[in-house]
XYZ file of C-alpha atoms in Angstrom:
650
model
C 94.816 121.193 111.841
C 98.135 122.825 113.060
C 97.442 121.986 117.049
C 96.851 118.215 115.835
C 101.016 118.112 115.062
C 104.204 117.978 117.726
C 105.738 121.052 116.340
C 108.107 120.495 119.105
C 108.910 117.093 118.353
C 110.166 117.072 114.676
C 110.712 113.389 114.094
C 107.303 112.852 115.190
C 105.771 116.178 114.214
C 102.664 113.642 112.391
C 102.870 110.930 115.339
C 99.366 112.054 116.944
C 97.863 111.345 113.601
C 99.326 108.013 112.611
C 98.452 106.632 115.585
C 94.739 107.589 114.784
C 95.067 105.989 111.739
C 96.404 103.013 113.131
C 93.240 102.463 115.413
C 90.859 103.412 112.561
C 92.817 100.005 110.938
C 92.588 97.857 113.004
C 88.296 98.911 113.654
C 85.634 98.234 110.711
C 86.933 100.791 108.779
C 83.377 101.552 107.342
C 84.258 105.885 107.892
C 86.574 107.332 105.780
C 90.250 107.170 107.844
C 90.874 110.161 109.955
C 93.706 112.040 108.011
C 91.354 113.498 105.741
C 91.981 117.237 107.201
C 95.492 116.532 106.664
C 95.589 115.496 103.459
C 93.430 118.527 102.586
C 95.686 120.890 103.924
C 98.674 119.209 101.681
C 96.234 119.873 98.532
C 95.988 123.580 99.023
C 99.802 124.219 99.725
C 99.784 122.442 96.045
C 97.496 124.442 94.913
C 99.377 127.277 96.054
C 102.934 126.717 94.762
C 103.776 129.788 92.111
C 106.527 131.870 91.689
C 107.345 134.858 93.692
C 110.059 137.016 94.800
C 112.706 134.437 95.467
C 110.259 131.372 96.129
C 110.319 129.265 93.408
C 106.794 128.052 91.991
C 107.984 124.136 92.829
C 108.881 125.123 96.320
C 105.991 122.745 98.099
C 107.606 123.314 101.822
C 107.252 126.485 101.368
C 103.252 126.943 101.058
C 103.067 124.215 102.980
C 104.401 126.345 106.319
C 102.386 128.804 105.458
C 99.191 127.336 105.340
C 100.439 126.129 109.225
C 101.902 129.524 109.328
C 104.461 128.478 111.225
C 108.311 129.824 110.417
C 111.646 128.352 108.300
C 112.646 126.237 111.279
C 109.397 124.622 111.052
C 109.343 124.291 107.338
C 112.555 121.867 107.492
C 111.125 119.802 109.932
C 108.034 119.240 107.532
C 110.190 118.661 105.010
C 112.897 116.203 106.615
C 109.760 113.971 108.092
C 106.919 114.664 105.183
C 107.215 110.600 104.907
C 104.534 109.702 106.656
C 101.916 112.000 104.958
C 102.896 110.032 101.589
C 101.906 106.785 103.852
C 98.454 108.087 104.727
C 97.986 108.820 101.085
C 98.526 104.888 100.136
C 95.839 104.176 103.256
C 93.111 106.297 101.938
C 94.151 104.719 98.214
C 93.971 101.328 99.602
C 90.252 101.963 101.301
C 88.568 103.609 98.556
C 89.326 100.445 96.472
C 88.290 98.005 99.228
C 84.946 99.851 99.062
C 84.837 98.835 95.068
C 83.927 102.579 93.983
C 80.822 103.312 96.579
C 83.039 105.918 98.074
C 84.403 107.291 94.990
C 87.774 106.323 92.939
C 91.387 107.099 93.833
C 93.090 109.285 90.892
C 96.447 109.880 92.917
C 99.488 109.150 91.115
C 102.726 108.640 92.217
C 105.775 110.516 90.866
C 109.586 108.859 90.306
C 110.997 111.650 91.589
C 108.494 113.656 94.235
C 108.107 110.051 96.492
C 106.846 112.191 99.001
C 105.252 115.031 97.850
C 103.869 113.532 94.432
C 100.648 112.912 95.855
C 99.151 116.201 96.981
C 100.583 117.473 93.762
C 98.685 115.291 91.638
C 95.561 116.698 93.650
C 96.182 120.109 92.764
C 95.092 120.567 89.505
C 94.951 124.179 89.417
C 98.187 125.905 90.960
C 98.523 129.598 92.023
C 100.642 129.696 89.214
C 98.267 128.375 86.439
C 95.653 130.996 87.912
C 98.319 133.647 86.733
C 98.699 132.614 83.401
C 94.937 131.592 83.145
C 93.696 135.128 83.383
C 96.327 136.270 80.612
C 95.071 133.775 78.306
C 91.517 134.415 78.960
C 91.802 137.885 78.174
C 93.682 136.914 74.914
C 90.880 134.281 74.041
C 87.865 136.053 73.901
C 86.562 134.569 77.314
C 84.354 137.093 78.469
C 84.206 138.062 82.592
C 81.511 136.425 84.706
C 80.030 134.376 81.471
C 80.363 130.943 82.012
C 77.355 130.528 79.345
C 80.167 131.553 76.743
C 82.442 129.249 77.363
C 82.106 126.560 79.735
C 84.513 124.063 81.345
C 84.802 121.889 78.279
C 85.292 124.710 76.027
C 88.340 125.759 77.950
C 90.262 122.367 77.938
C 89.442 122.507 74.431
C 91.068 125.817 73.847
C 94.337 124.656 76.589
C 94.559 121.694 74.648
C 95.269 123.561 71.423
C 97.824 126.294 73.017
C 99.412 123.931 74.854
C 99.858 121.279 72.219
C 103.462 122.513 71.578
C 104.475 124.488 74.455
C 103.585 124.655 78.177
C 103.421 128.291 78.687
C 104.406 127.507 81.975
C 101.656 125.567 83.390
C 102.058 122.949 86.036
C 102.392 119.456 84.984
C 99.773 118.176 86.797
C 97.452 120.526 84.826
C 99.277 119.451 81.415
C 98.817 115.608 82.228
C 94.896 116.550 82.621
C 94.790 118.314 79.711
C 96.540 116.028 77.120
C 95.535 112.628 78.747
C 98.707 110.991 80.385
C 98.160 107.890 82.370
C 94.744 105.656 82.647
C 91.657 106.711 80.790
C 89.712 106.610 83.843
C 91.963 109.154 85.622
C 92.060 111.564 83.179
C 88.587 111.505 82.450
C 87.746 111.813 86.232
C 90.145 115.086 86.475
C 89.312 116.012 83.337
C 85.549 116.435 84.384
C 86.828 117.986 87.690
C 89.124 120.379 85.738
C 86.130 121.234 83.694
C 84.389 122.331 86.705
C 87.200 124.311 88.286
C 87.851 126.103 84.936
C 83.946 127.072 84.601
C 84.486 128.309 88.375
C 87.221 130.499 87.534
C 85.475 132.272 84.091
C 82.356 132.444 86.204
C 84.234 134.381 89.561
C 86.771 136.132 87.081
C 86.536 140.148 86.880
C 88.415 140.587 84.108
C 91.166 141.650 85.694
C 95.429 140.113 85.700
C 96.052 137.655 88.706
C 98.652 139.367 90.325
C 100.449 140.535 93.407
C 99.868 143.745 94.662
C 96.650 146.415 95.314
C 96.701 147.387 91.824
C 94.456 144.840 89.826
C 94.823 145.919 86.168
C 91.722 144.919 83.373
C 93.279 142.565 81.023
C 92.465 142.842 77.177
C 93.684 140.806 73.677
C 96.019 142.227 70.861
C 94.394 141.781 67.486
C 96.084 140.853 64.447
C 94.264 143.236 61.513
C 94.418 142.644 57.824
C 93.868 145.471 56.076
C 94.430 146.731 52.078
C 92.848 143.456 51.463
C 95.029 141.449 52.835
C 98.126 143.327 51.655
C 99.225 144.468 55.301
C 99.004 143.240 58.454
C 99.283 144.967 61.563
C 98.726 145.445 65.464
C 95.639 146.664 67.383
C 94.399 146.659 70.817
C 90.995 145.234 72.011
C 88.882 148.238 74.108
C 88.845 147.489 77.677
C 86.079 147.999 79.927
C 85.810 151.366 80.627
C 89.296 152.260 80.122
C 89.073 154.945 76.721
C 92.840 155.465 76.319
C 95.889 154.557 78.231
C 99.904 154.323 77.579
C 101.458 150.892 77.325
C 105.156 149.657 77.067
C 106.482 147.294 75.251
C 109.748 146.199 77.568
C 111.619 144.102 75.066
C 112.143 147.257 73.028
C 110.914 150.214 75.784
C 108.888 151.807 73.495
C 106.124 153.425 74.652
C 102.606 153.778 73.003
C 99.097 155.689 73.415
C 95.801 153.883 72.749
C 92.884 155.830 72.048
C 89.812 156.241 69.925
C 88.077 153.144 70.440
C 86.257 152.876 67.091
C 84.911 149.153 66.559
C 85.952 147.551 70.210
C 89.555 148.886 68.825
C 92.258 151.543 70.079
C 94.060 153.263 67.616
C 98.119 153.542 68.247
C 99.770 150.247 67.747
C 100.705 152.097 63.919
C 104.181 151.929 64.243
C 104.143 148.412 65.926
C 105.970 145.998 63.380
C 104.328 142.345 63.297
C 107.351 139.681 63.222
C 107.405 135.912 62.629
C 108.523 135.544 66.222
C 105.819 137.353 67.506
C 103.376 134.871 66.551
C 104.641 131.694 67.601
C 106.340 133.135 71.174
C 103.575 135.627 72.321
C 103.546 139.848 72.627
C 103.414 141.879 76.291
C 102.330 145.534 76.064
C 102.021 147.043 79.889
C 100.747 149.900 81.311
C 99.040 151.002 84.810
C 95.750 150.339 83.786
C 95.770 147.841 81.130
C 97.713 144.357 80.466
C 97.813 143.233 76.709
C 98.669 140.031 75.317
C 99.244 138.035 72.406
C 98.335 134.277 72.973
C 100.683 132.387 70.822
C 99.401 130.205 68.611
C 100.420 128.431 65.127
C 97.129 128.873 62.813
C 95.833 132.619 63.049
C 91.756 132.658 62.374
C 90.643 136.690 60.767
C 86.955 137.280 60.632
C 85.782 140.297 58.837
C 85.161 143.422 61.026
C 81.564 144.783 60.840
C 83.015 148.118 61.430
C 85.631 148.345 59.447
C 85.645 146.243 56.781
C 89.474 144.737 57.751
C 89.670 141.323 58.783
C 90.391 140.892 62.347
C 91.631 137.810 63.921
C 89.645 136.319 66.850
C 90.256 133.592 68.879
C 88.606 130.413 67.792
C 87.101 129.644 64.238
C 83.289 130.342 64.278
C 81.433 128.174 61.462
C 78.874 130.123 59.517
C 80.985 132.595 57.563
C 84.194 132.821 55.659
C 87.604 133.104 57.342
C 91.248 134.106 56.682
C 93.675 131.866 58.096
C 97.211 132.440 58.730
C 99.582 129.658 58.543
C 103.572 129.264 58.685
C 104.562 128.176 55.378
C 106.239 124.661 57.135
C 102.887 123.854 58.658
C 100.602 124.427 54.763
C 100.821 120.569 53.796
C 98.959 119.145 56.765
C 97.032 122.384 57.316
C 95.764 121.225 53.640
C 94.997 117.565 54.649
C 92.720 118.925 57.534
C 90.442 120.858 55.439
C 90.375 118.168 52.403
C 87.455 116.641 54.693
C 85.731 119.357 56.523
C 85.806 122.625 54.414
C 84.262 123.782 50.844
C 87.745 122.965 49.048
C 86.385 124.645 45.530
C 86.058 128.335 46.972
C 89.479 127.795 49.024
C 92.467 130.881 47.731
C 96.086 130.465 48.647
C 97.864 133.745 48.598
C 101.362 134.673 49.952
C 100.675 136.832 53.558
C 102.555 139.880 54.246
C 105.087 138.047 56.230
C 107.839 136.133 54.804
C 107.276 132.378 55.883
C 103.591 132.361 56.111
C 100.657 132.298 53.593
C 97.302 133.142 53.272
C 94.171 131.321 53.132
C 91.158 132.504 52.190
C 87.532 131.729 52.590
C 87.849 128.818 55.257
C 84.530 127.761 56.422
C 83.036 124.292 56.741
C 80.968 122.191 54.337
C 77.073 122.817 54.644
C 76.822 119.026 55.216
C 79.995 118.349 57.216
C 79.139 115.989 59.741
C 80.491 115.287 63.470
C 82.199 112.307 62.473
C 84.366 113.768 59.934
C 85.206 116.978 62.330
C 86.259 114.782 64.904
C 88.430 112.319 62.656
C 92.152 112.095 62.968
C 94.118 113.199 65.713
C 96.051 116.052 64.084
C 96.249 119.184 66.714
C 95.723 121.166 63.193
C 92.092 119.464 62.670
C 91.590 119.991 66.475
C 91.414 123.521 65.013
C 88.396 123.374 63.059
C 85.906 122.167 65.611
C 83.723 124.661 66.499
C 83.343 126.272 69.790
C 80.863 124.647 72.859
C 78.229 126.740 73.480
C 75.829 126.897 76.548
C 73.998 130.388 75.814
C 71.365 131.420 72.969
C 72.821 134.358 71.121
C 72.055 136.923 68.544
C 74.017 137.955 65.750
C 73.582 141.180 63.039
C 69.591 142.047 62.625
C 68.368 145.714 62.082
C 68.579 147.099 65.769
C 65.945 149.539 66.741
C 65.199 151.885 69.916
C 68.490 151.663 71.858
C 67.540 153.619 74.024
C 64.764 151.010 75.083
C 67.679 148.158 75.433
C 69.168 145.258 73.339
C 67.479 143.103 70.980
C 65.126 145.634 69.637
C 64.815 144.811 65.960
C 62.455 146.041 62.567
C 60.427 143.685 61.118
C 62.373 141.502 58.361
C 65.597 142.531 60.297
C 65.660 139.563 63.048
C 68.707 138.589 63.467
C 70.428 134.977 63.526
C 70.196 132.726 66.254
C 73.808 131.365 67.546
C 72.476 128.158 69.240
C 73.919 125.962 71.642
C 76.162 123.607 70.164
C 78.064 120.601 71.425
C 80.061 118.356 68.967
C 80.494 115.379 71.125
C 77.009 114.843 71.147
C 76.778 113.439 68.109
C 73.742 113.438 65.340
C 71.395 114.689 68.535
C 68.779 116.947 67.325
C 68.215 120.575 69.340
C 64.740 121.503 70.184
C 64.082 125.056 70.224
C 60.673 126.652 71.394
C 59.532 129.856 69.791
C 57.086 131.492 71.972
C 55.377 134.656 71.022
C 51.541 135.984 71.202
C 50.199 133.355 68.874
C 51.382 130.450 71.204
C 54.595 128.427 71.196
C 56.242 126.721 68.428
C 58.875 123.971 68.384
C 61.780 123.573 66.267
C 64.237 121.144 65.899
C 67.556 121.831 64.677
C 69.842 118.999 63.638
C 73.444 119.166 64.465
C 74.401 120.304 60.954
C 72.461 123.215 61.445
C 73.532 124.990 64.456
C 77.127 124.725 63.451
C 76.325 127.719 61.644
C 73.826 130.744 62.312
C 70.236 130.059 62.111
C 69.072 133.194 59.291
C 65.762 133.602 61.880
C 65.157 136.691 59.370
C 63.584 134.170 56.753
C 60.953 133.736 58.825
C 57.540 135.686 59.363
C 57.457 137.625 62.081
C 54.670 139.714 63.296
C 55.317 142.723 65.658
C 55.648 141.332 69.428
C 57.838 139.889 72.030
C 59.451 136.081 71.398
C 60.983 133.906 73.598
C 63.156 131.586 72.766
C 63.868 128.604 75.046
C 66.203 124.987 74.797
C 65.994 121.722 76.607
C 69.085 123.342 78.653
C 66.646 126.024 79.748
C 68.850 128.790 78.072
C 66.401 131.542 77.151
C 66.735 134.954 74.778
C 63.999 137.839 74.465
C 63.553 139.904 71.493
C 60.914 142.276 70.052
C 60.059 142.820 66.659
C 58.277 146.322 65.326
C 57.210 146.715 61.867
C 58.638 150.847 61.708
C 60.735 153.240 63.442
C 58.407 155.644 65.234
C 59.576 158.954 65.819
C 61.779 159.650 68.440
C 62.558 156.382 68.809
C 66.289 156.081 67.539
C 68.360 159.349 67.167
C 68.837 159.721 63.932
C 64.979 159.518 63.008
C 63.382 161.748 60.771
C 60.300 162.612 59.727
C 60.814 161.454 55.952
C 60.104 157.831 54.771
C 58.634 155.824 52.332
C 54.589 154.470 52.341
C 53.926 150.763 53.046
C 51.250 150.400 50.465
C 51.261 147.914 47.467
C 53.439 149.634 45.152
C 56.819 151.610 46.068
C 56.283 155.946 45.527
C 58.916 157.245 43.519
C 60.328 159.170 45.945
C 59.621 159.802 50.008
C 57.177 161.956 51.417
C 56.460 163.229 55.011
C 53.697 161.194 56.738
C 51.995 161.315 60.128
C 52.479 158.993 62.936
C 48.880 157.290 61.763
C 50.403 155.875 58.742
C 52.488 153.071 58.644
C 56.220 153.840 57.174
C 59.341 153.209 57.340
C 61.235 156.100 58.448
C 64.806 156.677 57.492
C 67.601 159.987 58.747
C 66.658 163.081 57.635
C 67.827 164.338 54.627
C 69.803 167.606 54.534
C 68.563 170.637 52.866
C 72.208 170.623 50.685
C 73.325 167.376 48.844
C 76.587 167.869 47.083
C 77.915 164.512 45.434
C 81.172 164.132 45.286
C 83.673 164.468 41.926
C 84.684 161.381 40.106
C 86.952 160.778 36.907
C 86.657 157.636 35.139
C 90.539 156.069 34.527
C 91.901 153.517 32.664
C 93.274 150.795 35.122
C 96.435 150.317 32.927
C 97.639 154.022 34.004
C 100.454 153.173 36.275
C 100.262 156.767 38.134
C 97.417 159.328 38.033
C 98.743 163.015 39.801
C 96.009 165.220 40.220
C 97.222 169.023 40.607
C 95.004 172.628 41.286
C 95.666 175.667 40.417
C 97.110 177.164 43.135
C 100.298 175.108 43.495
C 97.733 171.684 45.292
C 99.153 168.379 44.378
C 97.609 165.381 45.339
C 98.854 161.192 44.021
C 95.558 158.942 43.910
C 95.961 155.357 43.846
C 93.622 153.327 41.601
C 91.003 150.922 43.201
C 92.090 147.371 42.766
C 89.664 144.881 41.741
C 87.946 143.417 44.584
C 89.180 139.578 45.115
C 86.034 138.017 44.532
C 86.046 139.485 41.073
C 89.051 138.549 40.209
C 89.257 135.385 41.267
C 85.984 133.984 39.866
C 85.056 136.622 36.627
C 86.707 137.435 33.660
C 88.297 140.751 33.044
C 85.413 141.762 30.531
C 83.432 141.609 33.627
C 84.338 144.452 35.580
C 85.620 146.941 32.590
C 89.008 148.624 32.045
C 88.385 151.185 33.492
C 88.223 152.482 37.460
C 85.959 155.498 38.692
C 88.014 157.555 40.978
C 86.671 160.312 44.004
C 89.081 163.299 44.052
C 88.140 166.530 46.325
C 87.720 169.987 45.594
C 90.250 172.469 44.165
C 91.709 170.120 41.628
C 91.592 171.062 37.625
C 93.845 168.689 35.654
C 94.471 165.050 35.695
C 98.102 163.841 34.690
C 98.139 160.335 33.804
C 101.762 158.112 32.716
C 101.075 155.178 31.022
C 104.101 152.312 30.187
C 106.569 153.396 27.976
C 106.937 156.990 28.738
C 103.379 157.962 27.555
C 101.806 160.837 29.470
C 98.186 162.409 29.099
C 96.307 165.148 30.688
C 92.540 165.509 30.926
C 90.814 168.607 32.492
C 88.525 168.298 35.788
C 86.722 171.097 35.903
C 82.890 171.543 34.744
C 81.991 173.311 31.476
C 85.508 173.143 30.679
C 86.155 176.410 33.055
C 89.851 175.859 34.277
C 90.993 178.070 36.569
C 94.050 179.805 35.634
C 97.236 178.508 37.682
C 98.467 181.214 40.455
C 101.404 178.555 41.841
C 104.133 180.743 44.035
C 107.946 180.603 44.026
C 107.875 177.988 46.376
C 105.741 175.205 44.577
C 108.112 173.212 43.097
C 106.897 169.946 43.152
C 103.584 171.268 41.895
C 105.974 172.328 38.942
C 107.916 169.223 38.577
C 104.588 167.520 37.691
C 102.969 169.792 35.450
C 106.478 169.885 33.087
C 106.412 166.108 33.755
C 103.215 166.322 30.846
C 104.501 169.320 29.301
C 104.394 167.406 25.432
C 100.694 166.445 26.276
C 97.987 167.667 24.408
C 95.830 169.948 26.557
C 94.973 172.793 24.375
C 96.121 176.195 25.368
C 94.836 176.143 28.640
C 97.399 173.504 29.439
C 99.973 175.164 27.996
C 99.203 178.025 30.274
C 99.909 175.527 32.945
C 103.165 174.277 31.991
C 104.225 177.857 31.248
C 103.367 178.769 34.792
C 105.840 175.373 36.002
C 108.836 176.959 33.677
C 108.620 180.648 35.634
C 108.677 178.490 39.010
C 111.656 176.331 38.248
C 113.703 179.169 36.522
């Protein structure tokens, strides 16, 4: 394209081509016009335009001499005579609309200030730049590399709709009128479908990795919001990266400096000392290191899910119909978070709590009504209801199940352990049913799943499977393989023993060692020494239980609270007064204060055999909590104790 231009006559640097275009006029014009190359050319320096070193990401000149790779001298004669170029642009406008639509639709738009350059921009609806921040946010977003299946085109703009509903996070405007639907319905639909394309592109060609300048091409990963203490803390952690098992990140706003390690659950440990702020939330989190990028997407509604692992709620990216969420939400926003789930969630089971950060509250159990239809998901405009729609999805997926024989693969599973199908979904499409074929050695089965249904998990483990290989298979032609077995043969999974229980008509009393020839199901193996642990029944009005040993040990135990769904739906007679509490070895007396003063002491040991105390000079604390009960009632044996205190503290 560059030899087609007078780079050595400036003012008519594009004179070749115009006068091309000026015989293609005046002819039948049934071709497209010739400046097609040309106008190309001005899309990718578009497409191009970021930020870097001292170019700024709206210099268009710029990329545009470099795509002709020609020098500055040249770039200000492109830019000083670029008039033309917006000229072609109205010819090729003018003929696509002459040929009423057989050769495709014009979607350029002009632009009150960029007269010349407006055009190409509007063609570029992915810049260099947006690439950049495109990678950051998948990795914060659960987008998965090379899995278009996951989340597809649609799913995207869905997802850059909602982050971008208040702030641009620096994307290019061209991009932002796409996504939010600025100027004719038909041209935002038409780049909205293209966009859709080029974003599936990018998740399907993306390695996981941060879009940025140099060799070094660092995995990109999501920080995790975690609520743990049931719900009475909330705190940072790091999503594992892909075969990165520790690393040292930075946090440049305050240069502190952290370690990640022990992935346990697809989480590092060593964001502990990490403080979660207000302004975190709504402006977005950096940690850095060589290896590993780590962001924090801002957003205004947070979405937890409880951790299989650990039992905390973790938050994730998108809400996920089909089981009970925590959501987050700034105490300004609560009112019309409200009105959005008056139509579309179970409002009965709904719990309002305060959230361990000033300004924001808690709300617990979110999940949609079993018979929520599309029509009331997709009613109102509000970017909060926008929230609750669930995800697109392409792929068939599996969820929980009893998983058997790793070592064979995935989606090994004992019979009555299937798991749940997660089936392809689609809002937009309406009341549509989804066929699903079953096909296994007994032949093939169809089943069709209304719209209602697939919002949530199909429970697949309701229904009677014999031991084999299924196939599932949609419409779409997305497939999934699983095998069922009816027992764990040995050898099969590590921790197999040879101990289980018979599969006959009535449950044995306890398990016995069988051959392979008999069907069982086999369970770990159970060690030759079973100690169970200590436990001491306590009332839960004791405001502070202090277990101490004899030899000067000392250890505070915090009572068990109630769990929440107790609480919030029983009556106090339900689950007792009274807490059982696990304490370790080498403890003999429990000292409990009650309101008022009161203090009591009850002994630990077995058989009543306390061990007589042997504290040393230095075990004053231990002292300062025995004398701390010395009026309670313990019999001599106590008093021994508090006798032993009064020589420490003398």
């Amino acid at each position: 394209m560059s030899e087609q231009l007078h780079w050595d006559r400036p003012s008519e640097i594009f004179s070749r081509l115009e006068w091309r275009c000026r015989q293609w006029a005046v002819g039948s014009q049934g071709d497209a016009p010739p400046i097609l190359p040309l106008l190309a050319v001005s899309v990718l320096a578009a497409s191009k335009m970021a930020t870097e070193g001292d170019i700024s990401s709206s210099n268009y000149y710029m990329r545009l001499a470099e795509v002709f790779r020609v020098g500055m001298r040249e770039r200000d004669d492109l830019r000083a005579h670029f008039k033309p170029v917006a000229d072609m642009w109205e010819s090729l406008d003018t003929w696509l609309e002459s040929r009423g639509g057989k050769r495709g639709y014009s979607t350029i738009s002009g632009d009150s200030h960029l007269t010349r350059i407006g055009y190409p921009i509007s063609q570029a609806l992915l810049r260099e730049q947006d690439r950049r921040i495109l990678t950051t946010f998948f990795g914060a977003t659960d987008v998965k590399p090379g899995a278009p299946e996951e989340f597809p085109g649609e799913e995207i703009i869905r997802r850059l709709r909602l982050w971008t509903s208040s702030n641009s996070h620096g994307l290019s405007r061209p991009l932002l009128k796409a996504l939010h639907g600025a100027g004719p319905c038909d041209d935002v639909a038409d780049k909205r479908t293209v966009l859709a394309k080029l974003l599936g592109r990018l998740v399907e060609h993306w390695d996981g990795t941060l879009h940025e300048d140099g060799s070094r091409a660092r995995i990109v990963s999501a920080l995790r919001l975690v609520l743990d203490r049931r719900a009475r803390r909330l705190r940072w952690a790091a999503e594992k990266a892909r075969g990165i098992s520790a690393a040292r990140v930075l946090h440049k706003d305050s240069g502190a400096r952290y370690q990640l390690s022990d992935p346990y659950g697809g989480l590092y440990s060593g964001l502990e000392e990490l403080g979660v702020t207000a302004d975190q939330l709504k402006r977005g989190l950096v940690l850095e290191g060589e290896e590993l990028y780590l962001g924090w997407v801002p957003q205004s509604l947070v979405f937890f899910r409880e951790d299989e692992y650990s039992g905390d709620f973790v938050s994730v990216g998108a809400f996920s119909p089909g089981e009970p969420h925590i959501l987050l939400v700034p105490n300004a926003e609560l009112g019309r978070v409200r009105g959005a789930l008056s139509d579309i969630a179970d409002c009965g089971r709904l719990v309002e709590r305060n959230a361990p950060l000033a300004g924001w509250t808690l709300i617990k159990n979110v999940d949609l009504k079993v018979a929520v239809t599309p029509a009331a998901l997709l009613k109102g405009d509000s970017v909060h209801a926008a929230h609750f729609i669930p995800s697109t999805r392409r792929g068939i997926r599996f969820a929980g199940g009893l998983r058997i024989g790793r070592d064979l693969g995935h989606h090994h599973y004992l019979q009555g352990g299937v798991p749940d199908w997660l089936l392809p979904r689609d809002v937009s499409q309406g009341e549509a049913n989804l066929r699903v074929m079953l096909s296994g050695a007994d032949g093939t089965y169809t089943h069709d799943f209304p719209l209602q249904k697939i919002l949530r998990p199909f429970p697949a483990r309701l229904m009677p499977f014999a031991d084999g290989t299924y196939q599932l298979t949609t419409p779409g032609q997305e497939r999934a393989t699983f095998t069922v077995s009816s027992a764990l043969c040995e050898q099969q999974a590590p921790e197999a023993g040879s101990i289980g229980h018979r599969c006959d008509a009535s449950a044995g009393t306890e398990a016995e060692t069988v051959g392979r020839e008999v069907r069982a199901i086999r369970g770990a193996k159970v060690p030759e020494e079973l100690t169970l642990p200590k436990t001491l029944m306590v009332q839960r009005r004791v405001k502070e239980l202090v277990l101490v040993g004899a030899e000067g040990e000392l250890l505070s135990l915090a009572l068990p609270d109630v769990p929440d769904w107790m609480s919030e739906r029983l009556p106090d007679e339900a689950y007792g007064y009274c807490a059982e509490v696990t304490f370790p070895e080498g403890y003999v007396w429990a000292i409990q204060h009650w309101q008022r003063r009161r203090t009591t002491v009850k002994s630990l040991a077995r058989s009543g055999k306390t061990t007589a105390p042997t504290p040393t000079a230095s075990d004053t604390a231990w002292a300062e909590s025995v004398l701390s009960a010395a009026t309670a009632k313990g019999g001599p044996l106590w008093e021994a104790y508090v006798a032993a205190a009064r020589e420490v503290l003398k």
